[in-house]
Amino acid sequence: MRILLAIDGSDPSLTAMAAVERLPVPPGSTIELLSVLSTADPSGGAWPSVTLIQPPDARDRSVAAIRAELERLAERLSAPDRTVQVTVVEGRPASEIVDAATRLDADLIVMGARGISAIERLLIGSVSAEVVDHAHCAVLVVRSDRVGRVLLATDGSADADRAVEFVTTSGLFGAAAMKVVSVIDPGMPWWTGLSPVDGMVASEGYVAVVDAARRHAEETAERTVSDLGRDDVTAHVPHRLGDIAGTIVNEASAWSADIVVLGTRGLGTIRRLLLGSVSRDVLHHASMSVLIVRPAERPAEDASSATLP
């Protein structure tokens, strides 16, 4: 397994490192500690930023100091059966993290979650959200170093199946308690917005739709438990309808989950702006760590259509 661990010296990033220390990283793995000296946001991290007008010798000292600190941290992750390396680059943090993950052919990016207000989320998003949007591998956004209780959210889609596959093949969560949650999502009734009479006439049909959605959720949860291949995994189908992200977050909080795992669709830029996603909503509102498993990278010949709705 190839893991890219983004470190900027802040408490959230050091919490992310502590989480990696607790994970049973498979033998033969490579862990790369990456620090990005931000040229765009002087307040972006605890370590010094660089500017284009900074004297070369001062910039070199900054890079050397951060590399020395990364190497000190890397010692904590060293083991005879793995490779640990450090990299320091300059640039825009989200872009450099995505580029480094591509270069490493990473299976997983791990980074801390810096708390921001609701208004800031709406206006500027966050580095972690941007990395989730653009990385071609799974991303673990860490809010706690605890890794002992994992809630896996699934809707039976191919995207959710990829999350299940990552959990079963990565070897990172074999010792964790695990729970599967499948949320009932009957969709928006086609008669929404029509007259009350039309709604009453169609209500019986909607009950049938809800029942079918519930059966699908139950079957999905049972199949996912079977795919995980573990006898100790529990499954739950919440009674709450709609608000999928809110239901997932509430279920995770009620179960005291340390990590929520879910898949996400690959959306083009316009669709991300207009529609958002369940994974993004969970990422922004969960109080625990969130692992988002993305679709496999598209073949090169499809790159021209990557941003189409």
Coordinates of C-alpha atoms in Angstrom, one line a residue:
M1 CA 0.0 0.0 0.0
R2 CA 1.2 3.5 -0.8
I3 CA 0.1 6.2 1.6
L4 CA 0.6 9.9 1.3
L5 CA 0.5 11.7 4.6
A6 CA 0.1 15.5 4.3
I7 CA 1.8 17.3 7.2
D8 CA 1.8 21.1 7.8
G9 CA 2.9 21.2 11.4
S10 CA -0.7 22.1 12.6
D11 CA -2.4 20.1 15.4
P12 CA -4.9 18.6 12.9
S13 CA -2.1 17.3 10.7
L14 CA -0.2 15.8 13.7
T15 CA -3.5 14.1 14.7
A16 CA -3.6 12.6 11.2
M17 CA -0.1 11.3 11.7
A18 CA -1.1 9.8 15.1
A19 CA -4.0 8.0 13.3
V20 CA -1.6 6.5 10.8
E21 CA 0.6 5.3 13.6
R22 CA -2.5 3.4 15.0
L23 CA -3.5 1.8 11.7
P24 CA -2.1 -1.7 10.9
V25 CA -0.3 -0.6 7.7
P26 CA 0.4 -3.8 5.7
P27 CA 4.0 -5.0 5.3
G28 CA 5.8 -3.7 2.2
S29 CA 3.9 -0.4 2.3
T30 CA 5.4 3.0 1.5
I31 CA 4.4 6.0 3.5
E32 CA 5.4 9.4 2.2
L33 CA 5.3 12.5 4.5
L34 CA 4.6 15.5 2.4
S35 CA 4.8 19.2 3.5
V36 CA 3.7 22.0 1.2
L37 CA 5.2 25.4 1.8
S38 CA 2.3 27.5 0.8
T39 CA 3.0 30.4 -1.6
A40 CA -0.7 31.4 -1.6
D41 CA -1.9 31.4 2.0
P42 CA 0.6 32.6 4.7
S43 CA -1.8 31.4 7.4
G44 CA -2.4 28.0 5.8
G45 CA -0.3 26.0 8.3
A46 CA 1.8 26.1 11.4
W47 CA 5.1 25.9 9.6
P48 CA 6.4 29.0 7.7
S49 CA 5.2 29.9 4.3
V50 CA 7.4 31.2 1.5
T51 CA 6.9 34.2 -0.7
L52 CA 8.4 35.0 -4.1
I53 CA 10.2 38.0 -2.6
Q54 CA 11.8 36.0 0.2
P55 CA 15.6 35.8 -0.2
P56 CA 16.8 32.5 -1.5
D57 CA 18.9 31.7 1.6
A58 CA 15.9 32.3 3.8
R59 CA 13.7 30.0 1.7
D60 CA 16.4 27.4 1.8
R61 CA 16.5 27.6 5.6
S62 CA 12.7 27.2 5.8
V63 CA 12.8 24.1 3.6
A64 CA 15.7 22.6 5.5
A65 CA 14.0 23.2 8.9
I66 CA 10.8 21.6 7.7
R67 CA 12.5 18.7 6.1
A68 CA 14.4 18.0 9.4
E69 CA 11.1 18.1 11.3
L70 CA 9.5 15.7 8.7
E71 CA 12.4 13.3 9.1
R72 CA 12.0 13.4 12.8
L73 CA 8.3 12.5 12.5
A74 CA 9.2 9.9 9.9
E75 CA 11.2 8.0 12.5
R76 CA 8.0 7.4 14.5
L77 CA 6.5 5.6 11.4
S78 CA 9.6 3.6 10.5
A79 CA 9.5 -0.2 10.6
P80 CA 11.7 -2.9 9.0
D81 CA 8.9 -4.0 6.7
R82 CA 8.0 -0.6 5.2
T83 CA 9.5 2.4 3.4
V84 CA 9.1 5.9 4.9
Q85 CA 10.2 8.9 2.9
V86 CA 9.8 12.7 3.2
T87 CA 9.1 15.4 0.6
V88 CA 8.9 19.2 0.8
V89 CA 7.5 21.2 -2.0
E90 CA 6.4 24.8 -2.6
G91 CA 3.0 25.7 -4.1
R92 CA -0.7 25.6 -3.6
P93 CA -1.4 22.9 -0.9
A94 CA -4.4 21.1 -2.4
S95 CA -2.9 21.0 -5.9
E96 CA 0.5 19.9 -4.6
I97 CA -1.1 17.1 -2.5
V98 CA -3.1 15.8 -5.5
D99 CA 0.0 16.0 -7.7
A100 CA 2.1 14.2 -5.2
A101 CA -0.5 11.4 -4.8
T102 CA -0.5 11.0 -8.6
R103 CA 3.3 10.8 -8.7
L104 CA 3.4 8.2 -5.8
D105 CA 0.5 6.3 -7.3
A106 CA -1.0 6.5 -3.9
D107 CA -3.7 4.2 -2.6
L108 CA -4.6 6.6 0.2
I109 CA -4.1 10.2 1.1
V110 CA -4.3 11.0 4.9
M111 CA -4.7 14.6 6.0
G112 CA -6.0 16.5 9.0
A113 CA -9.3 18.5 9.0
R114 CA -9.0 22.1 10.0
G115 CA -12.2 23.4 11.6
I116 CA -13.8 26.2 9.6
S117 CA -17.1 28.0 10.0
A118 CA -20.2 27.3 7.9
I119 CA -19.8 30.6 6.0
E120 CA -16.2 29.8 5.2
R121 CA -17.2 26.3 4.0
L122 CA -19.7 27.9 1.6
L123 CA -17.3 30.6 0.4
I124 CA -14.0 28.9 0.1
G125 CA -14.4 25.2 0.9
S126 CA -11.3 23.6 2.4
V127 CA -8.1 22.0 1.3
S128 CA -9.4 18.6 2.4
A129 CA -12.6 19.0 0.4
E130 CA -10.7 20.1 -2.7
V131 CA -8.3 17.1 -2.4
V132 CA -11.3 14.8 -2.1
D133 CA -12.8 16.3 -5.2
H134 CA -9.7 15.9 -7.3
A135 CA -7.6 13.1 -6.0
H136 CA -7.6 9.8 -7.9
C137 CA -7.5 7.6 -4.8
A138 CA -9.1 7.3 -1.4
V139 CA -8.8 10.2 1.1
L140 CA -8.9 9.9 4.9
V141 CA -9.7 13.2 6.5
V142 CA -8.8 12.8 10.2
R143 CA -10.5 14.5 13.1
S144 CA -9.3 12.1 15.8
D145 CA -6.5 9.6 16.1
R146 CA -9.0 6.9 17.1
V147 CA -9.5 4.1 14.5
G148 CA -11.2 1.4 16.5
R149 CA -14.8 1.8 15.3
V150 CA -15.7 2.1 11.6
L151 CA -19.1 2.8 10.2
L152 CA -19.5 1.9 6.5
A153 CA -22.3 3.7 4.7
T154 CA -23.6 2.1 1.5
D155 CA -26.5 2.5 -1.0
G156 CA -25.6 -0.6 -3.1
S157 CA -24.1 1.5 -5.9
A158 CA -20.8 0.8 -7.6
D159 CA -19.3 3.7 -5.7
A160 CA -20.3 2.2 -2.4
D161 CA -19.0 -1.2 -3.6
R162 CA -15.6 0.4 -4.2
A163 CA -15.6 1.6 -0.6
V164 CA -16.4 -1.9 0.6
E165 CA -13.6 -3.3 -1.6
F166 CA -11.1 -0.8 -0.2
V167 CA -12.0 -1.7 3.4
T168 CA -11.7 -5.5 2.7
T169 CA -8.4 -5.3 0.7
S170 CA -6.5 -2.5 2.4
G171 CA -6.0 -4.4 5.6
L172 CA -6.3 -1.2 7.6
F173 CA -9.5 -2.0 9.5
G174 CA -9.3 -5.7 10.2
A175 CA -9.1 -5.1 14.0
A176 CA -11.8 -2.4 14.1
A177 CA -15.3 -2.9 15.2
M178 CA -17.5 -2.4 12.1
K179 CA -21.1 -1.4 11.4
V180 CA -22.9 -1.1 8.1
V181 CA -25.6 1.5 7.5
S182 CA -27.8 1.6 4.5
V183 CA -30.0 4.7 4.3
I184 CA -33.6 4.5 2.9
D185 CA -33.8 6.9 -0.1
P186 CA -37.1 6.7 -1.9
G187 CA -36.3 9.8 -4.0
M188 CA -38.5 12.8 -4.6
P189 CA -42.1 11.9 -5.5
W190 CA -43.0 12.9 -9.1
W191 CA -46.1 14.7 -7.9
T192 CA -44.3 17.0 -5.6
G193 CA -45.6 20.5 -6.1
L194 CA -49.0 19.4 -7.5
S195 CA -52.3 20.1 -5.7
P196 CA -53.1 18.5 -2.4
V197 CA -55.7 16.3 -4.0
D198 CA -53.2 14.9 -6.5
G199 CA -50.9 14.2 -3.6
M200 CA -53.6 12.3 -1.7
V201 CA -54.5 10.2 -4.7
A202 CA -50.9 9.3 -5.3
S203 CA -49.9 8.7 -1.6
E204 CA -50.7 5.0 -1.8
G205 CA -48.2 4.7 -4.7
Y206 CA -45.6 6.5 -2.7
V207 CA -46.0 4.1 0.2
A208 CA -45.2 1.3 -2.2
V209 CA -42.1 3.2 -3.3
V210 CA -40.9 3.7 0.3
D211 CA -41.4 0.0 1.0
A212 CA -39.4 -0.9 -2.1
A213 CA -36.7 1.5 -1.0
R214 CA -36.6 0.0 2.5
R215 CA -36.3 -3.6 1.0
H216 CA -33.5 -2.4 -1.2
A217 CA -31.7 -0.8 1.8
E218 CA -32.1 -4.0 3.8
E219 CA -30.8 -6.2 1.0
T220 CA -27.9 -3.8 0.4
A221 CA -26.9 -3.9 4.1
E222 CA -27.0 -7.7 4.2
R223 CA -25.0 -8.0 1.0
T224 CA -22.4 -5.6 2.2
V225 CA -22.0 -7.5 5.5
S226 CA -21.5 -10.7 3.4
D227 CA -19.0 -9.0 1.2
L228 CA -17.0 -7.9 4.2
G229 CA -16.5 -11.5 5.1
R230 CA -16.6 -11.0 8.8
D231 CA -19.0 -12.5 11.4
D232 CA -18.8 -9.6 13.8
V233 CA -20.2 -6.9 11.6
T234 CA -23.6 -5.5 12.4
A235 CA -26.0 -3.9 9.9
H236 CA -28.7 -1.2 10.4
V237 CA -31.3 0.5 8.2
P238 CA -32.4 3.7 9.8
H239 CA -36.1 4.5 9.7
R240 CA -35.4 8.2 8.7
L241 CA -36.1 9.0 5.1
G242 CA -34.2 11.5 3.0
D243 CA -31.4 13.7 4.2
I244 CA -28.9 10.9 3.5
A245 CA -25.8 12.7 4.8
G246 CA -27.6 13.9 7.9
T247 CA -28.7 10.3 8.7
I248 CA -25.2 8.9 8.2
V249 CA -23.7 11.5 10.5
N250 CA -26.4 10.9 13.2
E251 CA -25.9 7.2 13.0
A252 CA -22.2 7.5 13.3
S253 CA -22.5 9.8 16.3
A254 CA -25.0 7.6 18.0
W255 CA -22.7 4.6 17.6
S256 CA -19.6 6.6 18.6
A257 CA -17.9 5.8 15.3
D258 CA -14.3 6.9 14.9
I259 CA -14.3 6.8 11.1
V260 CA -17.1 7.0 8.5
V261 CA -16.4 5.2 5.2
L262 CA -18.3 5.9 2.0
G263 CA -17.9 6.1 -1.7
T264 CA -18.3 9.1 -3.9
R265 CA -19.2 9.5 -7.6
G266 CA -16.8 11.2 -9.9
L267 CA -18.6 14.5 -10.8
G268 CA -17.5 17.2 -13.2
T269 CA -16.7 20.6 -11.9
I270 CA -20.0 22.1 -12.8
R271 CA -22.0 19.3 -11.2
R272 CA -19.9 19.6 -8.0
L273 CA -20.7 23.2 -7.8
L274 CA -24.4 22.8 -8.5
L275 CA -25.2 19.6 -6.8
G276 CA -22.6 18.9 -4.1
S277 CA -22.6 15.3 -2.9
V278 CA -23.5 13.2 0.1
S279 CA -19.8 12.5 0.7
R280 CA -19.0 16.3 0.8
D281 CA -21.9 16.9 3.2
V282 CA -20.7 14.1 5.5
L283 CA -17.2 15.4 5.3
H284 CA -18.2 18.9 6.3
H285 CA -20.6 18.0 9.1
A286 CA -19.2 14.8 10.7
S287 CA -17.4 15.2 14.0
M288 CA -15.4 12.1 13.4
S289 CA -12.8 11.1 10.7
V290 CA -14.2 10.5 7.2
L291 CA -12.7 8.1 4.6
I292 CA -14.0 8.8 1.1
V293 CA -13.2 6.2 -1.6
R294 CA -13.2 7.7 -5.1
P295 CA -13.7 6.0 -8.5
A296 CA -10.7 4.6 -10.3
E297 CA -8.9 7.1 -12.4
R298 CA -10.4 7.5 -15.9
P299 CA -8.4 6.2 -18.9
A300 CA -6.4 8.9 -20.7
E301 CA -8.6 8.8 -23.7
D302 CA -11.6 9.9 -21.6
A303 CA -9.8 12.8 -20.0
S304 CA -11.4 15.3 -22.4
S305 CA -14.9 14.5 -21.0
A306 CA -13.9 14.5 -17.4
T307 CA -15.6 17.8 -16.6
L308 CA -18.8 17.2 -18.5
P309 CA -22.0 16.8 -16.5

